[in-house]
Each structure stands twice: as C-alpha cells, then as structure tokens.
Short mmCIF file of C-alpha atoms in Angstrom, two decimals:
data_model
loop_
_atom_site.label_atom_id
_atom_site.label_comp_id
_atom_site.label_asym_id
_atom_site.label_seq_id
_atom_site.Cartn_x
_atom_site.Cartn_y
_atom_site.Cartn_z
CA MET A 61 0.02 0.08 -0.18
CA LEU A 62 2.92 2.39 1.13
CA VAL A 63 4.69 1.53 -2.85
CA LEU A 64 1.39 2.46 -4.73
CA ALA A 65 0.49 5.70 -2.91
CA VAL A 66 4.23 6.83 -3.04
CA GLU A 67 4.23 6.10 -6.66
CA LEU A 68 0.53 7.69 -7.33
CA LEU A 69 1.32 11.21 -4.99
CA ASP A 70 5.27 11.57 -5.46
CA PRO A 71 4.04 13.16 -9.47
CA ILE A 72 1.57 15.31 -7.91
CA ALA A 73 4.70 17.51 -8.06
CA LEU A 74 5.31 20.05 -10.61
CA PRO A 75 7.18 19.57 -12.96
CA ARG A 76 5.72 16.64 -14.67
CA ARG A 77 7.02 14.99 -17.98
CA ILE A 78 4.24 15.51 -19.54
CA ASN A 79 3.52 18.72 -18.27
CA ARG A 80 0.11 19.17 -19.57
CA MET A 81 -1.19 15.57 -18.21
CA ALA A 82 -2.20 15.82 -14.29
CA TRP A 83 -0.35 12.77 -13.85
CA SER A 84 2.53 11.04 -15.00
CA PRO A 85 4.97 8.23 -13.53
CA ARG A 86 8.07 8.83 -12.74
CA SER A 87 11.56 6.83 -14.25
CA LEU A 88 11.67 3.33 -12.59
CA ILE A 89 15.71 3.87 -12.51
CA ALA A 90 15.00 6.37 -9.32
CA LEU A 91 12.43 4.11 -7.24
CA PRO A 92 14.75 3.01 -4.98
CA PHE A 93 15.18 6.49 -4.33
CA ARG A 94 12.00 7.60 -4.26
CA LEU A 95 10.98 4.31 -1.69
CA CYS A 96 14.14 4.24 0.86
CA PRO A 97 13.15 7.48 2.19
CA VAL A 98 10.03 6.96 2.67
CA VAL A 99 9.98 3.31 3.98
CA SER A 100 12.77 4.31 6.34
CA PHE A 101 10.59 7.43 7.49
CA ALA A 102 7.33 4.66 8.00
CA GLY A 103 9.45 2.60 9.67
CA LEU A 104 10.84 5.17 12.49
CA MET A 105 6.82 5.71 12.74
CA LEU A 106 6.45 2.43 13.52
CA CYS A 107 9.13 2.55 16.26
CA LEU A 108 7.83 5.72 17.97
CA THR A 109 3.83 4.22 17.64
CA GLY A 110 4.36 0.47 17.29
CA ARG A 111 0.92 0.37 15.62
CA PRO A 112 1.50 -0.02 11.04
CA LEU A 113 -1.35 0.95 9.97
CA THR A 114 -0.99 4.51 11.99
CA ALA A 115 2.88 4.72 10.59
CA VAL A 116 1.98 4.37 7.06
CA ALA A 117 -1.15 7.55 7.44
CA VAL A 118 1.51 9.59 8.73
CA THR A 119 4.01 8.16 5.85
CA ILE A 120 1.55 8.96 3.07
CA ILE A 121 -0.01 12.68 4.47
CA LEU A 122 3.81 13.82 4.60
CA VAL A 123 4.36 12.58 1.71
CA THR A 124 0.98 14.31 0.24
CA GLY A 125 2.40 17.43 2.26
CA PHE A 126 5.77 17.57 0.24
CA ALA A 127 4.10 17.08 -3.07
CA VAL A 128 1.47 19.86 -2.22
CA GLY A 129 3.87 22.63 -0.28
CA SER A 130 6.47 21.61 -3.56
CA ASN A 131 4.08 22.94 -5.66
CA VAL A 132 3.23 26.09 -3.56
CA LYS A 133 6.47 27.01 -3.59
CA ARG A 134 7.12 26.23 -6.99
CA ARG A 135 4.35 29.13 -7.92
CA VAL A 136 5.73 31.49 -5.27
CA LEU A 137 9.68 31.06 -5.75
CA GLY A 138 9.81 29.18 -9.46
CA GLU A 139 11.43 26.15 -8.17
CA PRO A 140 10.51 22.81 -6.17
CA LEU A 141 11.12 21.78 -3.01
CA ILE A 142 15.07 21.64 -2.10
CA PHE A 143 16.73 19.50 0.20
CA THR A 144 18.77 22.45 1.98
CA ASP A 145 15.10 23.60 2.45
CA PHE A 146 15.66 21.42 5.38
CA ALA A 147 18.22 23.14 6.82
CA ILE A 148 16.22 26.23 7.45
CA VAL A 149 13.37 25.23 9.19
CA GLY A 150 15.20 26.60 12.67
CA GLU A 151 14.75 29.24 10.97
CA MET A 152 10.91 29.25 10.24
CA VAL A 153 11.16 28.73 13.83
CA ARG A 154 12.67 31.73 15.11
CA HIS A 155 11.95 34.91 11.90
CA PRO A 156 8.11 32.94 10.81
CA GLY A 157 7.02 36.54 8.71
CA PHE A 158 9.91 35.71 6.65
CA TYR A 159 8.24 32.53 5.43
CA LEU A 160 4.78 31.83 6.14
CA GLY A 161 3.78 35.03 5.44
CA ALA A 162 4.41 34.16 1.87
CA ILE A 163 2.55 31.33 2.18
CA PRO A 164 -1.07 31.59 0.91
CA THR A 165 -3.30 31.97 3.41
CA LEU A 166 -5.60 28.62 2.33
CA ALA A 167 -1.87 27.08 2.72
CA ARG A 168 -1.03 27.90 5.76
CA VAL A 169 -4.54 26.75 7.57
CA ALA A 170 -4.39 22.89 5.34
CA LEU A 171 -0.77 23.15 6.80
CA ILE A 172 -1.56 23.77 10.51
CA VAL A 173 -4.54 21.03 10.16
CA VAL A 174 -1.68 18.46 8.92
CA LEU A 175 0.11 18.87 11.83
CA ALA A 176 -2.59 18.92 13.79
CA VAL A 177 -3.45 15.05 12.38
CA MET A 178 -0.61 13.99 12.17
CA ALA A 179 0.29 15.32 16.10
CA TRP A 180 -3.00 13.47 16.85
CA LEU A 181 -2.04 10.07 15.57
CA LEU A 182 0.92 9.56 16.93
CA ILE A 183 -0.37 10.74 20.17
CA ALA A 184 -3.79 8.99 20.43
CA ASN A 185 -2.49 6.10 18.89
CA TRP A 186 0.45 4.97 20.85
CA THR A 187 1.20 1.41 21.90
CA GLY A 188 3.40 -0.40 23.89
CA ASP A 189 4.20 -3.03 21.82
CA LEU A 190 7.87 -3.94 21.41
CA VAL A 191 7.62 -6.44 18.41
CA SER A 192 6.66 -3.76 16.46
CA ARG A 193 8.34 -1.51 17.60
CA GLY A 194 11.62 -3.10 17.28
CA ILE A 195 10.24 -4.18 13.42
CA GLY A 196 10.23 -0.75 12.81
CA LEU A 197 13.46 0.33 14.07
CA GLY A 198 15.02 -2.02 11.65
CA LEU A 199 13.24 -1.00 8.58
CA ALA A 200 13.87 2.35 9.24
CA LEU A 201 17.99 1.97 10.01
CA SER A 202 18.12 -0.87 7.09
CA CYS A 203 16.30 1.16 4.45
CA TRP A 204 18.76 3.83 5.61
CA ALA A 205 21.65 2.15 5.19
CA LEU A 206 20.94 1.01 1.52
CA LEU A 207 19.70 4.44 0.44
CA PHE A 208 23.61 5.44 1.38
CA ARG A 209 24.91 2.46 -0.17
CA LEU A 210 22.87 2.26 -3.78
CA LYS A 211 24.27 5.88 -4.88
CA ASP A 212 27.48 4.36 -5.11
CA LEU A 213 26.48 1.22 -6.97
CA ARG A 214 26.08 0.70 -10.76
CA PRO A 215 23.35 1.49 -12.37
CA TRP A 216 22.94 4.44 -9.54
CA ARG A 217 26.44 6.03 -9.38
CA ASP A 218 25.95 7.39 -12.70
CA LEU A 219 21.85 9.21 -11.83
CA MET A 220 22.19 12.94 -10.84
CA VAL A 221 24.81 13.67 -10.61
CA HIS A 222 24.94 17.01 -11.74
CA PRO A 223 21.81 19.45 -10.61
CA ALA A 224 18.84 19.85 -13.38
CA MET A 225 16.12 20.41 -10.34
CA ASP A 226 13.19 20.35 -12.98
CA ALA A 227 14.34 17.84 -15.38
CA ASP A 228 15.41 15.65 -12.78
CA VAL A 229 12.03 16.27 -10.50
CA ALA A 230 9.95 15.90 -13.60
CA ARG A 231 12.17 12.97 -14.41
CA HIS A 232 12.49 11.27 -11.28
CA GLY A 233 10.13 12.73 -8.81
CA LEU A 234 10.65 14.88 -5.81
CA ILE A 235 11.36 12.48 -3.32
CA ALA A 236 13.84 10.74 -5.18
CA THR A 237 15.59 14.26 -6.14
CA LEU A 238 15.79 15.47 -2.06
CA SER A 239 17.40 11.83 -1.77
CA LEU A 240 19.63 11.61 -4.20
CA TYR A 241 20.70 15.30 -4.61
CA TRP A 242 20.98 15.45 -0.74
CA LEU A 243 23.71 12.54 -0.91
CA ARG A 244 25.98 14.16 -3.66
CA TRP A 245 25.74 17.31 -1.32
CA ARG A 246 28.05 15.43 1.21
CA LYS A 247 30.14 14.54 -1.19
CA GLU A 248 30.61 17.20 -2.69
CA PRO A 249 34.67 18.48 -2.81
CA ASP A 250 35.55 21.82 -1.42
CA PRO A 251 37.21 23.96 -4.04
CA ALA A 252 41.42 24.95 -4.54
CA PRO A 253 42.01 27.57 -2.18
CA LEU A 254 43.15 30.70 -3.51
CA PRO A 255 45.55 33.33 -2.20
CA GLY A 256 44.79 37.30 -1.53
CA LEU A 257 46.32 39.78 -3.63
CA ALA A 258 49.61 40.81 -3.79
CA ALA A 259 49.95 44.34 -1.57
CA ASP A 260 51.96 45.81 -4.59
CA GLY A 261 52.35 49.37 -4.76
CA GLY A 262 51.83 49.65 -8.16
CA VAL A 263 48.55 48.71 -8.41
CA ARG A 264 45.71 51.32 -7.65
CA PRO A 265 45.64 52.30 -3.77
CA VAL A 266 42.91 50.45 -2.21
CA GLU A 267 41.00 53.29 -0.12
CA LEU A 268 37.38 52.67 0.25
CA LEU A 269 35.28 49.96 -1.45
CA VAL A 270 31.82 49.89 -0.43
CA VAL A 271 29.38 47.21 -1.48
CA VAL A 272 25.36 47.12 -1.07
CA GLN A 273 23.29 44.28 -1.86
CA CYS A 274 20.26 45.77 -2.09
CA GLU A 275 17.21 43.26 -0.46
CA SER A 276 14.58 42.68 -3.58
CA PHE A 277 16.06 45.91 -5.33
CA ALA A 278 14.96 45.27 -9.11
CA ASP A 279 14.35 48.01 -12.11
CA PRO A 280 10.38 48.40 -12.01
CA ALA A 281 10.34 48.31 -15.87
CA THR A 282 11.28 44.72 -15.94
CA LEU A 283 8.39 43.12 -13.58
CA GLY A 284 5.97 42.20 -15.99
CA GLU A 285 2.74 43.67 -17.38
CA ALA A 286 0.91 44.49 -13.82
CA ILE A 287 2.90 47.43 -13.00
CA ALA A 288 3.85 48.93 -16.53
CA THR A 289 1.58 51.30 -15.68
CA ARG A 290 3.11 52.52 -12.92
CA ILE A 291 6.35 52.18 -13.19
CA PRO A 292 8.48 55.20 -10.69
CA GLU A 293 11.37 56.72 -11.85
CA LEU A 294 14.64 55.58 -9.58
CA PRO A 295 17.10 59.17 -10.79
CA GLY A 296 19.01 57.18 -7.83
CA LEU A 297 19.78 54.20 -10.53
CA ALA A 298 19.91 56.31 -13.41
CA ARG A 299 22.28 58.49 -12.43
CA ALA A 300 24.94 55.70 -10.85
CA ARG A 301 24.51 54.22 -14.79
CA ALA A 302 25.94 57.57 -16.03
CA ARG A 303 28.27 57.16 -13.52
CA ALA A 304 29.06 54.01 -14.11
CA SER A 305 32.29 51.94 -14.99
CA ARG A 306 30.56 49.45 -15.34
CA TRP A 307 26.95 48.39 -14.83
CA GLY A 308 23.65 46.42 -16.40
CA LYS A 309 22.10 43.44 -15.49
CA LEU A 310 22.97 41.23 -12.55
CA ALA A 311 21.83 37.41 -13.38
CA VAL A 312 21.01 36.02 -10.39
CA SER A 313 19.13 32.26 -9.75
CA GLY A 314 16.58 33.12 -7.06
CA PHE A 315 13.34 34.66 -7.18
CA GLY A 316 11.70 36.22 -4.25
CA ALA A 317 14.60 34.89 -2.09
CA TYR A 318 17.72 32.63 -1.90
CA THR A 319 19.72 35.84 -0.57
CA MET A 320 22.41 33.92 0.06
CA ARG A 321 23.10 32.79 -3.18
CA THR A 322 23.95 35.84 -4.78
CA GLU A 323 25.88 37.21 -1.90
CA TYR A 324 28.08 34.08 -2.08
CA GLY A 325 28.77 34.69 -5.66
CA VAL A 326 29.53 38.27 -5.10
CA LEU A 327 31.56 37.57 -1.90
CA PHE A 328 33.34 34.18 -2.66
CA GLY A 329 33.36 34.86 -7.03
CA ARG A 330 32.33 30.88 -7.33
CA GLU A 331 29.84 30.40 -10.67
CA GLU A 332 27.26 28.23 -9.35
CA ASP A 333 27.45 25.40 -12.11
CA ARG A 334 31.23 25.68 -10.30
CA ILE A 335 30.21 24.46 -7.05
CA GLY A 336 27.63 21.52 -8.08
CA PHE A 337 25.23 20.56 -5.53
CA ARG A 338 26.05 23.29 -3.17
CA ARG A 339 24.64 25.74 -5.30
CA PHE A 340 21.40 25.93 -3.68
CA ASP A 341 23.02 27.34 -0.23
CA PRO A 342 25.86 27.80 -0.41
CA PHE A 343 26.50 29.53 3.24
CA LEU A 344 26.25 25.96 4.16
CA THR A 345 29.90 25.21 3.52
CA ALA A 346 30.99 29.03 2.14
CA ALA A 347 33.43 28.22 5.50
CA ARG A 348 35.09 25.80 3.99
CA ASP A 349 35.65 27.78 0.96
CA ARG A 350 37.20 31.00 3.04
CA SER A 351 40.31 31.71 1.35
CA ALA A 352 38.26 32.85 -1.96
CA ALA A 353 35.99 35.82 0.19
CA LEU A 354 36.33 38.99 -0.95
CA PRO A 355 38.05 40.25 2.64
CA MET A 356 41.14 37.17 2.42
CA ARG A 357 41.56 37.95 -1.40
CA LEU A 358 41.76 41.43 -0.64
CA ARG A 359 43.99 41.12 2.78
CA ASN A 360 46.88 42.35 1.95
CA ARG A 361 45.51 45.46 0.61
CA ILE A 362 43.26 46.40 3.48
CA GLY A 363 43.30 47.43 7.06
CA ASP A 364 39.09 47.23 8.19
CA ALA A 365 36.70 44.93 6.79
CA LEU A 366 33.16 45.28 8.02
CA PHE A 367 29.99 43.26 7.87
CA VAL A 368 26.62 45.61 7.96
CA HIS A 369 22.62 43.87 8.42
CA PRO A 370 20.47 45.73 10.74
CA HIS A 371 19.33 41.83 11.33
CA ASP A 372 19.67 39.09 13.21
CA LEU A 373 23.18 37.93 12.06
CA SER A 374 22.14 34.27 13.59
CA PHE A 375 20.37 34.25 10.19
CA TYR A 376 22.05 31.95 7.55
CA GLY A 377 25.08 32.05 10.26
CA ARG A 378 26.39 34.91 9.86
CA ASP A 379 27.63 35.55 12.92
CA ALA A 380 29.52 33.13 12.65
CA LEU A 381 30.10 32.76 8.69
CA MET A 382 31.68 36.30 8.26
CA PRO A 383 34.18 36.80 11.29
CA ALA A 384 35.80 33.39 9.22
CA ILE A 385 36.28 34.63 6.33
CA GLY A 386 37.47 37.92 7.54
CA PHE A 387 35.68 40.09 8.43
CA THR A 388 36.99 42.55 11.13
CA GLY A 389 33.82 44.24 12.46
CA LEU A 390 30.16 42.95 12.36
CA PHE A 391 27.20 45.42 12.96
CA GLY A 392 23.65 43.81 13.16
CA HIS A 393 20.49 44.30 14.48
CA ALA A 394 21.66 45.43 17.90
CA ALA A 395 23.75 48.23 16.40
CA PHE A 396 20.54 49.51 14.65
CA GLN A 397 18.58 49.83 17.99
CA GLY A 398 16.62 52.78 18.56
CA VAL A 399 16.85 54.04 15.03
CA LEU A 400 13.57 54.67 12.89
CA ASP A 401 12.34 51.36 11.72
CA ARG A 402 10.53 52.03 7.60
CA GLY A 403 7.20 49.03 8.25
CA PRO A 404 8.39 46.13 10.33
CA HIS A 405 12.27 45.97 9.59
CA VAL A 406 15.45 48.85 9.92
CA SER A 407 15.12 51.87 6.90
CA ASP A 408 17.45 51.37 4.35
CA ALA A 409 18.08 55.34 5.46
CA ALA A 410 19.13 54.28 8.99
CA LEU A 411 21.84 51.89 7.39
CA GLY A 412 23.06 54.93 5.07
CA ASP A 413 23.73 56.75 8.20
CA ARG A 414 25.85 53.64 9.61
CA VAL A 415 27.56 53.58 6.40
CA GLU A 416 28.25 57.06 6.29
CA ALA A 417 29.65 57.29 9.94
CA LEU A 418 31.73 54.25 9.05
CA ILE A 419 33.28 55.92 5.97
CA ALA A 420 33.80 59.30 7.76
CA THR A 421 35.85 57.43 10.93
CA SER A 422 38.01 54.71 8.45
CA VAL A 423 41.76 55.87 8.75
CA THR A 424 42.81 52.53 7.15
CA PRO A 425 41.92 51.21 3.46
CA THR A 426 38.14 49.87 4.58
CA LEU A 427 35.91 47.35 2.63
CA ILE A 428 32.52 47.35 3.92
CA TYR A 429 29.62 45.35 2.87
CA ALA A 430 26.23 46.57 4.02
CA VAL A 431 22.92 44.23 3.16
CA THR A 432 19.59 46.46 3.41
CA ILE A 433 16.80 44.94 5.11
CA GLU A 434 13.91 47.43 3.95
CA ASN A 435 12.28 45.82 1.48
CA HIS A 436 11.59 42.59 2.63
CA GLY A 437 8.88 40.27 1.96
CA PRO A 438 6.00 39.35 2.35
CA TRP A 439 4.58 42.77 0.96
CA LYS A 440 0.76 42.84 2.68
CA PRO A 441 -1.64 45.24 2.11
CA GLY A 442 -1.71 48.65 4.37
CA ARG A 443 2.07 47.64 5.60
CA LEU A 444 3.28 51.44 5.51
CA ALA A 445 -0.20 52.89 5.00
CA ALA A 446 -3.84 51.96 5.24
CA GLY A 447 -5.62 51.06 2.24
CA GLY A 448 -2.04 50.96 0.48
CA THR A 449 -1.70 47.20 -1.54
CA ALA A 450 1.10 45.13 -1.60
CA LEU A 451 2.85 46.75 -4.96
CA ASP A 452 2.52 50.31 -3.17
CA ALA A 453 4.84 49.10 -0.50
CA TYR A 454 7.12 47.39 -2.55
CA LEU A 455 7.33 50.99 -4.41
CA ASP A 456 7.45 52.77 -1.66
CA HIS A 457 10.75 50.84 -0.17
CA LEU A 458 12.21 50.79 -3.75
CA ALA A 459 12.76 54.31 -3.73
CA SER A 460 13.93 54.15 -0.31
CA GLY A 461 16.49 52.00 -1.95
CA ASP A 462 17.30 54.39 -4.75
CA ALA A 463 17.59 57.11 -2.11
CA LEU A 464 20.35 55.46 -0.20
CA LEU A 465 22.57 54.50 -3.59
CA ASP A 466 21.92 58.15 -4.61
CA ARG A 467 22.50 59.30 -1.37
CA LEU A 468 25.79 57.03 -1.35
CA ILE A 469 27.22 58.67 -4.35
CA ASP A 470 27.24 62.20 -2.86
CA VAL A 471 28.86 61.04 0.63
CA LEU A 472 31.93 59.60 -1.56
CA ASP A 473 32.30 62.79 -3.81
CA ALA A 474 32.01 64.62 -0.44
CA ASP A 475 34.76 61.98 0.74
CA GLY A 476 37.26 63.20 -1.36
CA ARG A 477 39.19 59.75 -1.41
CA ARG A 478 39.91 57.19 -4.13
CA ALA A 479 37.12 55.06 -3.66
CA THR A 480 34.60 51.98 -5.20
CA LEU A 481 30.95 52.05 -4.77
CA VAL A 482 29.44 48.45 -6.05
CA PHE A 483 25.35 48.59 -5.48
CA PHE A 484 23.47 45.75 -6.73
CA GLY A 485 19.37 43.35 -5.89
CA ASP A 486 20.11 40.34 -4.64
CA HIS A 487 16.44 39.09 -6.39
CA ARG A 488 13.29 40.44 -7.72
CA PRO A 489 10.47 40.78 -5.19
CA SER A 490 7.88 37.71 -5.53
CA ILE A 491 4.17 39.29 -4.69
CA PRO A 492 2.05 36.65 -5.72
CA GLY A 493 -0.36 38.13 -8.35
CA VAL A 494 1.13 40.82 -9.59
CA VAL A 495 5.12 40.09 -9.30
CA GLU A 496 5.51 36.26 -10.38
CA PRO A 497 8.59 33.63 -11.02
CA ASP A 498 9.45 34.23 -14.65
CA THR A 499 12.62 32.73 -16.55
CA GLU A 500 13.90 36.87 -16.63
CA ARG A 501 15.39 37.37 -13.24
CA ASP A 502 18.04 39.86 -13.40
CA THR A 503 18.59 42.86 -10.85
CA PRO A 504 20.43 45.84 -11.81
CA PHE A 505 23.86 46.47 -10.93
CA VAL A 506 26.20 49.42 -10.62
CA LEU A 507 30.23 49.52 -10.10
CA ILE A 508 31.52 53.78 -9.66
CA ASP A 509 34.71 54.77 -9.45
CA PHE A 510 35.44 57.63 -7.39
CA ASN A 511 39.08 59.06 -8.56
CA PRO A 512 39.04 62.71 -7.74
CA ASP A 513 42.17 63.31 -9.98
CA GLY A 514 41.59 60.99 -12.78
CA PRO A 515 40.00 61.47 -15.67
CA ILE A 516 36.00 62.22 -16.02
CA ALA A 517 34.03 58.49 -16.31
CA GLN A 518 32.82 58.22 -19.78
CA PRO A 519 29.21 56.41 -20.72
CA VAL A 520 30.11 53.09 -21.03
CA GLU A 521 27.31 50.19 -22.17
CA PRO A 522 25.46 47.53 -19.98
CA GLU A 523 26.99 44.25 -19.38
CA ARG A 524 25.75 41.15 -17.90
CA LEU A 525 27.62 39.63 -15.01
CA THR A 526 27.07 36.93 -12.42
CA PRO A 527 27.35 37.45 -9.04
CA ALA A 528 30.63 35.80 -9.11
CA GLY A 529 31.18 37.48 -12.44
CA LEU A 530 30.80 40.88 -9.95
CA HIS A 531 32.96 39.34 -7.68
CA HIS A 532 36.07 39.46 -10.41
CA ALA A 533 34.75 43.05 -11.82
CA ILE A 534 35.25 44.01 -7.82
CA LEU A 535 38.39 42.55 -7.85
CA ASP A 536 39.38 44.05 -11.33
CA ALA A 537 38.44 47.39 -10.13
CA MET A 538 40.94 46.94 -7.07
CA SER A 539 43.52 46.08 -8.89
CA ALA A 540 43.40 48.93 -11.63
CA PRO A 541 46.75 51.44 -12.15
#
C-alpha cells in the first residue's frame, strides 16, 4: 500500500514529464530513491507508535504534504522543494514572518490542519508493542543504510550527478531528487584554495570599497505587465548608471528568496555551475572556502573589513561565517537599536547613516559590505499605509533603496578619497498576482569608481554579469593602475 501511495502521490509535484497531463509516472531507475526514504520514515513512525496503520497513514500524509508544498513553493518562488530547504527549518521557527507570510492563506490553514492531524495520530494511537517497535527500528535503519549504499552502485552511481532540478523532478520524482541530491551534496569536494592579492604599490591603492546588497532591488520596468502603468522613476539608479565604470544586469538564480546565493557569488566569486550541489545554499559550506572570500582576497590591501546588516546576524549563520572569512567588524541588529524602522524592518536611511559614519571614521583602507533589510517581503496590504496595496509598499521601499544609492554617491564624492561603490539587487520580489516567477530574474548592478585626480568617467554600455562575475569585476577595479 505504501509503495502504491508513493508512486501515485509523488507525481503530483511539478514539473511533470508531460506537463499537459494531470499525472505522469516517474522513472523506474530512481524507484529505490523514492521508496527508501519513505519506508525509512514509516519505520521510524512504527518505532514511535507501534502501530503499522498509523505509521503508514502519517507517512502518506507527509508524502502528500511534500508534493503539495513543493507546488506552492514553485508557484511563489519558481522552483520546487530543495533538500537545502530543510536546513532553514530553525530559521522558520525564529523568523516565521519571513516564510509563513509568503504562503497563501489556504495553504497555511492546510499546513496547520495537517500538522495537527499527524500529531493526533501519533499521540492517540501510541502502543507499547515492543515487537512492532523493534521491527520499525530495523526497517528504518536498513532502508537508511541501503539508501547510502545504492548511490555508489551501478546503475545508480551515474544518476543525477549534476544538478538539473526541474528535469530531475519531472523524470525521477521529488522524493528521489531530494534524497539523491542530498547524498551527492554531502560528497561535494571543496574548491581549491585561492591566494590573496599581492600588496603591490604599483596598482590602484584601495582606500574605500563600499558594496551594498540591496534587498529585492529590481528595475521596475522588468517586472511585468502588472505594474507597466505605474513604473516609478529611480533617479539614483539613473545617475549611477551615467557615472558607472560598469553597469548592467546581474544574472541571479533565485526569485523572491535565496539571498545567500547572490551574496555568496559576490563575496566568493564561485560560479554556481562550478560548485555542484552546493549551489542551492552555498552558505552551508562557505566556511570551507574562506580563502576565496572578498575580505581574504583583499587582506593585503585593506586594514578593516566591515559587515553591516540591520538584522539578526545568526540568520543564515552570518554571525559565525563573516568573521571566519575575514570581516574584522560586524554590525547587526543590535547596532541599530533605537533607529527608525520603515515598515517591519530597519530603514535603508538608517543603514545609510551607519555606512556614512563608518566611511567618515575609517583611517585605513576599508571594505564595507552592507546588506539592506527594509524591502524584505512579504509585502502585505497596509504595510506602510492604510489602504495601501502590496505593490504600493514594495515600490515605496524600492524608492528608499534608490535614495540610498543616490546618497552614497554624494557621500563618496564629498569624502574625496579614491573609492569604489558597488550596488546591486539580491533578487526580484515575489508578489503573488503582481510579480511572479519568470525565466528572466536579473536585477540591476552598478560599479562606480571615485577618482578625484583621474579623468571624468565616460558613459559605458551595459553588460550582463553573474554574481561571481561581479566579484571579479570588483577585484579588477581594485587592481586597476
């Protein structure tokens, strides 16, 4: 019964091999990787309850929940459930507004009901049958061990060795893709270490490098027909593009989330297609690649490397990661106590105040990497003003990000030192019914050199860079004569 349920329920998850069909079967070769995790979980439930029917019922509910939940996520963020999503369960508990608020109301109600039913089944049907419990434990452990063994045997050793999420879910199923991707991720080798840039006096001296990762900052002209009639002016972005040494589109992979993918690319310079299964959440293993991080590459040319983010720095483990990769000073939410919020988060203006103060007090060559939070979703109606729509809130916050960019240009102009300002959006917003997943996901980026003694910058043509490409553009700017 459990095998039949898995083979009937897993294909609910999108995409399907034949998208026009409401249901299409998954591949036979991946069958062990669909069944082993499910049977192992059923064995665990049998070990806990001692009742086979309860174990099967809870497992079927879970499989159904995975498929339906994956489809909800795909509709909101443009991609199915990924194995790294389970790593942020703790973040969901600590910051539920970031996650649950983005889930449609009906789905939230369904989630609560499903969890309640599962809890009731486990509690109300508990029995002291030690034989059944022992069988369940043996089943769980044996299927788990088999899962680890099969991945290295023919014909499975060559199955899903390179990430292709949509194609693999469609062909092999959601559960098989989740389990085998996780197994491949565990064995992903660390990249080769990289040296720091030489402290060469013949290259452009690094005095100030200011990098701003702006939350959900996107060119509204690229966000679709739903806002085509109310595209706002972004004078800061227009001014920055006119002065930029390099500017254009940043080819980010995430939509509406996955800030850490963009952040990792800019900080570490590793292309996603070169880091294998780590690409889905590179922060999980980033500390093992510390030599590639921007502060480490620039350690011979800068005195201080400061990380500024007006939010809980334990989010995505930044409190531990950033010092490990060379940041000498961290400014998290505690550094912004008492400042003005805009909506539910610290304002971009307050972050600008902090960055301006750090620029003014810097006495050695300094890197400042700032991550904004004001425009973090979800954008609920009435977020900033009674009667305002979700789009109203987003566009209002977008203007704040643009004003921050404009302000930093003025600050660095007035400072008078040789400096580089880099400003980019981490991903586009996900606003159901207004801005929804699309094949185009790029955000704007600008790189401006401030050289009071140099020639006036001439307009340049736009280009398309990946986040890793922007990392290398920064290094190039720091190595210019």
